[in-house]
Amino acid sequence: MPRAGRPTRAERPLSQRTREELLVLAKALKVVGRSLLTKAQLVRAIERKWPKAAAGSYRYTPMYPKPHSAPPSGVALSGTASTSPARKSGLPLGLARPSLRSGHRARSASASPVEGHPRAGSRSASTDDPFTDTLPERYGQTRLILQARDPHWVHAYWELSGAAERRADGGRARLRVYELSEPQFSPQTIRRWFDVTLTPEARDWFIEVGQPAAWWCVELGILDPEGFVPLVRSNLVETPADRPSDEFEEGWPRLADALAAQMAGSVCSSGASAAWLRGAKPRK
Amino acid sequence: MTPRGSLCFVLHGHLPYIRHPEHPDFLEERWFFEAVTETYLPLLDRLTTMADEGVPFRLTISISPTLGAMLGDPLLQERYLSHLDHLQALAEREGRRTAGDAAFQPAAEHYRQQMARCRWLFAERFRGDLLGAFRRLAERGCVELMTCAATHGFLPLMAVTPAAIAAQVEVGCQAFEQAFGWRPAGLWLPECGYHPAVEPALKASGVQYTFVERHGLLYGRPRPAYGVYAPVRNPTGTVVFGRDPETTRQVWSARDGYPGDPWYREFYRDIGFELPLGHLGSAMHPDGFRTATGFKYYRITGETDDKQPYEPARAAAQAEAHAGNFVFNRERQVEHLAGALGGPPLIVSPYDAELFGHWWYEGPHWLELVLRKLAAHPTVGLTTPSEYLRRGPRLQTVAPCLSSWGWKGYNEMWLQGANTWIYPHLHHASQRMSALVRAHPSADGLRRRALTQALRELLMAQASDWAFIMATGTAVDYACMRTRQHLARFLQLDRQITRGTLDARFVAECETRTPCFPWLDYRAHG
């Protein structure tokens, strides 16, 4: 019986795939107007979206492959709302690699993280598993969780229930993103804020905050005639620094900028983990 | 003469917990077998030999608790030997197939000998007890062992559930104590993932030191006086060592590093994908699909598909040249840094253990040569974290920043479109675990077993490997299945405990399927 890690059809060139398969890919890559495209147009559109690093031969990047990173985009700063999901920067990573079909399921799950869970068990070793591996779509809570991704981006996910859910129903949901001067949320600590307009089915969002070494808090709310009505507030997160601190300590040598830069090199060339390397194995 | 600077080599050994007694031949278990054959046996072979010869080398090794659990697992040990049987039989067939073939016969003979040596090492020399082999090296003072978080959970993405971080750290320390007999001084943060939220957990578990990627330290506050070339204390007093970028690049990089040398073995050409299935026989998966055998007959050659035959002796000579080059570069680096920083630098060079042998086939040979050269070197001394700290260096207090050694250096590898779906479940489960522990502070009997199993399932679901594999897009099915199964079992146990409807058969079945850490105490999760 086939199990995880088996060679899949994913390595076939795009031109040899059916239009249905290409549509699945195009959906994952958020190709706009995909249903109207011919097969050849789909191939071209996918190739444009498909990051070079991933589409090229993964075989020659064993040590630390650098998956493509799309330039951050999608969410404008300072009050300009955007409906373009910013999460696409992380999206296309696995698409050029094997296990495409399941990979796609995993990714489509990100658009609505709780509904579209990859049901891996069905073609894996768990077919004889008497245990369920079904996870609930929701936990009946109201919560908004914020996590830092890197110096410039944070990720929020949420669940609304009860009164908050009824309130949000049909409303124009948005995230209000606050930069704070210290790790405490109060009118005095808010340095600035901006809004992100959400798509109706969204349950999570990547937000480009664009400011390293700063504190952030997010509120999920709706816009009604009175203005912004917050329904739930997140925890606080700090985006990490992206350069050496300008704070020095007395009594210690001052590490010169040039020397620090020499030590920093390029952050991207860090190591990878054994698991990644496992994942990079070719399957002929 | 006192060396002008020190080098601290760190190997981080980890595999996710993969053990499927319900299947006679489970594909993903082969990851473990490959690692034993290609990395852990060759390393232990060489390190033990050097120790026997009295070479005064120093090496720091972290063994993740899940890897430790698998190394000590009788079922996996037995399966490893039967895996070796298949490979040895294949080696004999390959000897006959390549007889008289000047191009491939040397490589085939090399693997025949390697498989025979693996069997001797595993069955005779170490008697299946590789953890014991590591422990003896530590007792002789050559190797410093340290632990890792319980199941290699990526701690920065547990910052909203500090109890989960505390459990990963504390169970990691307990696992080490169970395996080796003493509390560990050091803990390797999975994926080098640092977040200020790990600080209280490290302190509470008595971890004396850990490591961060270079920018974790270099971008810390205040700016560290010696950059990554001296450890610091974090705000809660744990010593933090920073990773040196230069030795990282030289050894790690596929493009600029040693492992990409044309004479070295090409990883991606394996007879398991090239020869007829009938010839490969029992070395393949019984369901009839191809897997890697570890028999690889080509060298990297260059950026070409026209690969040349692998010549083991020529590759070994190249490893020797690279070892000499590495030592030479360290002399220059130490001299430069000693001048620029006004003091003896400490160069910390951590690597994935599996780089040596599994990925870079000649890596163990190279490492042995480097360790031998540096063991009595006038300029560059070898040290371990504890040995370095025993000298009582003055340490600056610096708050390291969120960082990892993963792609782009922060959290993105584990937090992107493919894997964001796991976090609502993981965070919820951790909150539920806290509630369960509060509600049942001193359970016994079946309820205690159920609570312990709930924590076990939660820890398993947290392994960074699953999120990582989802992001890379290979073996995604397996990673998703494991995440879902462990979470679903956790939720089921949670329901049964909360409602008082415990099903003894269900609890027992979960225990049978995931028996990792049999000594686990559910109260490790606050």
XYZ file of N, CA and C in Angstrom, chain B residues 208-332:
375
model
N 22.081 25.218 32.257
C 23.126 26.218 32.469
C 23.504 26.955 31.196
N 23.393 26.287 30.049
C 23.758 26.987 28.815
C 22.936 26.480 27.636
N 22.874 27.326 26.619
C 22.224 26.951 25.365
C 22.881 27.724 24.232
N 22.337 27.595 23.034
C 22.951 28.188 21.848
C 21.923 28.962 21.050
N 22.391 29.994 20.362
C 21.513 30.706 19.428
C 22.246 30.905 18.107
N 21.451 31.119 17.064
C 22.001 31.501 15.765
C 22.671 32.861 15.931
N 23.609 33.163 15.043
C 24.449 34.359 15.240
C 23.644 35.630 15.504
N 22.591 35.857 14.715
C 21.887 37.133 14.882
C 21.066 37.150 16.164
N 20.730 35.970 16.690
C 20.044 35.943 17.982
C 20.869 36.628 19.048
N 22.162 36.422 18.967
C 23.071 37.063 19.930
C 23.522 38.441 19.432
N 23.905 38.487 18.181
C 24.465 39.725 17.629
C 23.453 40.880 17.661
N 22.166 40.574 17.502
C 21.126 41.608 17.540
C 20.508 41.737 18.927
N 21.147 41.112 19.921
C 20.645 41.212 21.285
C 20.854 42.604 21.860
N 20.209 42.824 23.019
C 20.317 44.122 23.693
C 20.937 43.945 25.063
N 21.968 44.743 25.425
C 22.707 45.675 24.570
C 23.555 44.923 23.556
N 24.184 45.665 22.660
C 25.014 44.991 21.661
C 26.137 44.230 22.368
N 26.310 42.941 22.065
C 27.319 42.145 22.777
C 28.734 42.626 22.442
N 29.559 42.778 23.467
C 30.880 43.384 23.300
C 31.757 42.588 22.343
N 31.596 41.262 22.343
C 32.464 40.425 21.503
C 31.688 39.732 20.398
N 30.507 40.267 20.077
C 29.719 39.650 19.021
C 29.395 38.217 19.366
N 29.614 37.312 18.411
C 29.290 35.906 18.667
C 30.492 35.152 19.228
N 31.590 35.865 19.512
C 32.815 35.158 19.888
C 33.070 35.095 21.386
N 32.035 35.376 22.172
C 32.079 35.107 23.610
C 30.636 34.875 24.037
N 30.394 33.913 24.924
C 29.022 33.711 25.385
C 28.573 34.860 26.278
N 27.268 34.954 26.467
C 26.706 35.982 27.347
C 25.773 35.285 28.328
N 25.319 36.058 29.312
C 24.220 35.578 30.153
C 22.940 36.230 29.669
N 21.880 35.458 29.584
C 20.603 36.082 29.235
C 20.000 36.692 30.508
N 18.891 37.404 30.404
C 18.373 38.113 31.585
C 18.070 37.202 32.775
N 17.836 35.895 32.542
C 17.579 35.014 33.686
C 18.815 34.209 34.069
N 19.949 34.537 33.483
C 21.203 33.956 33.958
C 21.715 32.748 33.198
N 20.942 32.234 32.243
C 21.433 31.107 31.435
C 22.511 31.615 30.473
N 23.571 30.836 30.316
C 24.630 31.239 29.394
C 24.196 30.912 27.966
N 24.413 31.852 27.077
C 24.003 31.687 25.682
C 25.225 31.834 24.785
N 25.474 30.791 23.993
C 26.573 30.810 23.027
C 26.004 31.130 21.650
N 26.755 31.892 20.867
C 26.301 32.268 19.523
C 27.067 31.499 18.460
N 26.376 31.207 17.380
C 26.939 30.384 16.315
C 27.855 31.205 15.405
N 28.999 30.647 15.108
C 29.960 31.317 14.228
C 29.559 31.150 12.765
N 29.451 32.263 12.021
C 29.011 32.137 10.627
C 30.083 31.560 9.694
N 31.349 31.786 10.029
C 32.388 31.386 9.080
C 32.517 29.868 8.978
N 32.555 29.210 10.135
C 32.656 27.745 10.088
C 31.340 27.136 9.613
N 30.266 27.861 9.824
C 28.985 27.403 9.286
C 29.070 27.305 7.775
N 29.527 28.399 7.181
C 29.549 28.474 5.728
C 30.508 27.432 5.150
N 31.664 27.309 5.788
C 32.680 26.420 5.221
C 32.231 24.963 5.198
N 31.460 24.583 6.178
C 31.097 23.174 6.267
C 29.684 22.917 5.759
N 28.832 23.898 5.919
C 27.406 23.682 5.701
C 26.987 23.952 4.278
N 27.654 24.892 3.648
C 27.162 25.387 2.372
C 27.373 24.375 1.256
N 26.326 24.138 0.481
C 26.448 23.226 -0.648
C 27.290 23.853 -1.744
N 27.237 25.159 -1.844
C 27.926 25.823 -2.942
C 29.372 26.128 -2.579
N 29.570 26.800 -1.435
C 30.918 27.231 -1.084
C 31.609 26.253 -0.152
N 30.861 25.310 0.411
C 31.425 24.479 1.467
C 32.108 23.234 0.942
N 32.764 22.555 1.859
C 33.460 21.319 1.491
C 32.533 20.258 0.893
N 31.334 20.062 1.442
C 30.541 18.904 0.991
C 30.210 18.919 -0.492
N 30.344 20.070 -1.153
C 30.023 20.127 -2.570
C 31.197 19.781 -3.470
N 32.310 19.342 -2.894
C 33.498 19.054 -3.698
C 33.214 17.952 -4.727
N 33.725 18.116 -5.943
C 33.445 17.138 -7.007
C 33.868 15.707 -6.697
N 34.857 15.551 -5.819
C 35.317 14.190 -5.529
C 34.433 13.492 -4.515
N 33.622 14.240 -3.801
C 32.791 13.624 -2.776
C 31.610 12.892 -3.396
N 31.040 12.039 -2.569
C 29.984 11.171 -3.043
C 28.717 11.965 -3.369
N 28.120 11.623 -4.481
C 26.862 12.254 -4.886
C 25.714 11.605 -4.113
N 25.020 12.428 -3.331
C 23.945 11.896 -2.492
C 22.765 11.386 -3.309
N 22.495 12.066 -4.406
C 21.229 11.829 -5.094
C 21.264 10.715 -6.135
N 22.351 9.974 -6.210
C 22.368 8.825 -7.106
C 22.461 7.574 -6.250
N 21.360 6.883 -6.146
C 21.314 5.716 -5.273
C 20.816 4.548 -6.103
N 21.455 3.390 -5.960
C 21.035 2.263 -6.805
C 19.590 1.863 -6.528
N 19.088 2.262 -5.364
C 17.693 1.958 -5.049
C 16.719 2.560 -6.058
N 17.166 3.614 -6.739
C 16.299 4.253 -7.729
C 16.725 3.920 -9.154
N 17.748 3.084 -9.297
C 18.332 2.913 -10.624
C 18.375 1.470 -11.123
N 18.565 0.520 -10.220
C 18.698 -0.867 -10.663
C 17.333 -1.561 -10.673
N 17.228 -2.688 -11.391
C 15.935 -3.394 -11.447
C 15.492 -3.845 -10.056
N 14.207 -3.779 -9.825
C 13.665 -4.143 -8.507
C 14.035 -5.575 -8.127
N 14.038 -6.463 -9.122
C 14.342 -7.858 -8.843
C 15.736 -8.017 -8.249
N 16.678 -7.245 -8.750
C 18.043 -7.319 -8.252
C 18.132 -6.727 -6.842
N 17.412 -5.649 -6.613
C 17.478 -4.987 -5.304
C 16.825 -5.846 -4.232
N 15.818 -6.578 -4.613
C 15.220 -7.573 -3.732
C 14.731 -7.012 -2.421
N 15.133 -7.652 -1.333
C 14.582 -7.330 -0.033
C 15.081 -5.988 0.506
N 16.024 -5.352 -0.194
C 16.453 -4.028 0.258
C 15.395 -2.976 -0.067
N 14.467 -3.323 -0.939
C 13.382 -2.387 -1.257
C 12.208 -2.635 -0.321
N 11.274 -1.703 -0.372
C 10.105 -1.873 0.474
C 9.251 -3.021 -0.063
N 8.747 -3.886 0.821
C 7.977 -5.042 0.341
C 6.765 -4.665 -0.512
N 6.242 -3.468 -0.350
C 5.094 -3.082 -1.167
C 5.509 -2.748 -2.591
N 6.795 -2.867 -2.871
C 7.235 -2.761 -4.246
C 7.566 -1.351 -4.704
N 7.799 -0.444 -3.794
C 8.304 0.825 -4.308
C 9.712 1.088 -3.802
N 10.347 1.965 -4.516
C 11.791 2.134 -4.350
C 12.136 3.024 -3.166
N 13.234 2.688 -2.540
C 13.753 3.524 -1.458
C 15.260 3.623 -1.633
N 15.849 4.554 -0.916
C 17.303 4.672 -0.963
C 17.926 3.473 -0.256
N 19.067 3.015 -0.786
C 19.778 1.906 -0.153
C 21.012 2.392 0.593
N 21.487 3.601 0.255
C 22.768 4.054 0.771
C 23.931 3.623 -0.108
N 23.640 2.804 -1.132
C 24.688 2.398 -2.076
C 24.680 3.427 -3.204
N 25.670 4.270 -3.184
C 25.727 5.374 -4.144
C 27.084 5.311 -4.828
N 27.063 5.190 -6.153
C 28.285 4.848 -6.875
C 28.896 6.015 -7.649
N 28.345 7.200 -7.451
C 28.864 8.303 -8.245
C 29.413 9.398 -7.345
N 30.292 10.182 -7.913
C 30.773 11.353 -7.188
C 30.083 12.594 -7.725
N 30.191 13.678 -6.978
C 29.434 14.883 -7.330
C 29.813 15.372 -8.728
N 31.102 15.260 -9.056
C 31.599 15.538 -10.405
C 31.520 17.010 -10.788
N 30.376 17.618 -10.666
C 30.200 19.014 -11.057
C 28.745 19.256 -11.381
N 28.465 20.406 -11.960
C 27.077 20.752 -12.277
C 26.682 20.051 -13.567
N 26.591 18.755 -13.489
C 26.300 17.984 -14.692
C 25.497 16.759 -14.294
N 24.771 16.205 -15.246
C 24.091 14.949 -14.978
C 24.982 13.766 -15.348
N 26.087 14.071 -15.984
C 27.011 13.012 -16.382
C 27.996 12.753 -15.241
N 27.548 11.986 -14.259
C 28.342 11.783 -13.055
C 29.410 10.709 -13.280
N 30.570 10.930 -12.676
C 31.674 9.973 -12.763
C 31.622 9.011 -11.571
N 32.233 7.834 -11.732
C 32.204 6.853 -10.634
C 32.895 7.380 -9.379
N 32.362 6.975 -8.245
C 32.903 7.376 -6.944
C 34.153 6.560 -6.641
N 35.204 7.259 -6.213
C 36.444 6.582 -5.843
C 36.691 6.836 -4.360
N 36.378 5.865 -3.507
C 36.463 6.084 -2.065
C 37.831 6.592 -1.608
N 38.907 6.053 -2.175
C 40.238 6.453 -1.709
C 40.525 7.917 -2.074
N 40.085 8.303 -3.266
C 40.317 9.683 -3.702
C 39.487 10.652 -2.845
N 38.285 10.253 -2.514
C 37.430 11.097 -1.676
C 38.036 11.252 -0.283
N 38.608 10.167 0.245
C 39.224 10.236 1.567
C 40.401 11.211 1.553
N 41.160 11.186 0.478
C 42.290 12.114 0.374
C 41.793 13.554 0.340
N 40.662 13.760 -0.324
C 40.099 15.109 -0.389
C 39.645 15.560 0.999
N 39.071 14.653 1.765
C 38.645 14.998 3.125
C 39.855 15.411 3.960
N 40.968 14.741 3.716
C 42.173 15.086 4.453
C 42.644 16.495 4.081
N 42.601 16.786 2.804
C 42.989 18.131 2.366
C 42.050 19.177 2.969
N 40.757 18.881 3.012
C 39.795 19.836 3.571
C 39.975 19.991 5.079
N 40.357 18.917 5.739
C 40.618 19.025 7.179
C 41.791 19.962 7.417
N 42.825 19.811 6.607
C 43.980 20.701 6.730
C 43.589 22.142 6.459
N 42.767 22.344 5.445
C 42.315 23.688 5.104
C 41.480 24.288 6.234
N 40.637 23.469 6.831
C 39.784 23.964 7.922
C 40.651 24.426 9.096
N 41.629 23.606 9.453
C 42.492 23.956 10.585
C 43.289 25.225 10.274
N 43.799 25.305 9.057
C 44.537 26.499 8.653
C 43.650 27.746 8.772
N 42.431 27.627 8.287
C 41.509 28.769 8.358
C 41.182 29.158 9.790
N 41.105 28.166 10.682
C 40.816 28.488 12.087
C 41.988 29.235 12.715
N 43.214 28.850 12.341
C 44.368 29.588 12.856
C 44.260 31.059 12.459
N 43.987 31.284 11.165
C 43.873 32.666 10.673
C 42.723 33.375 11.375
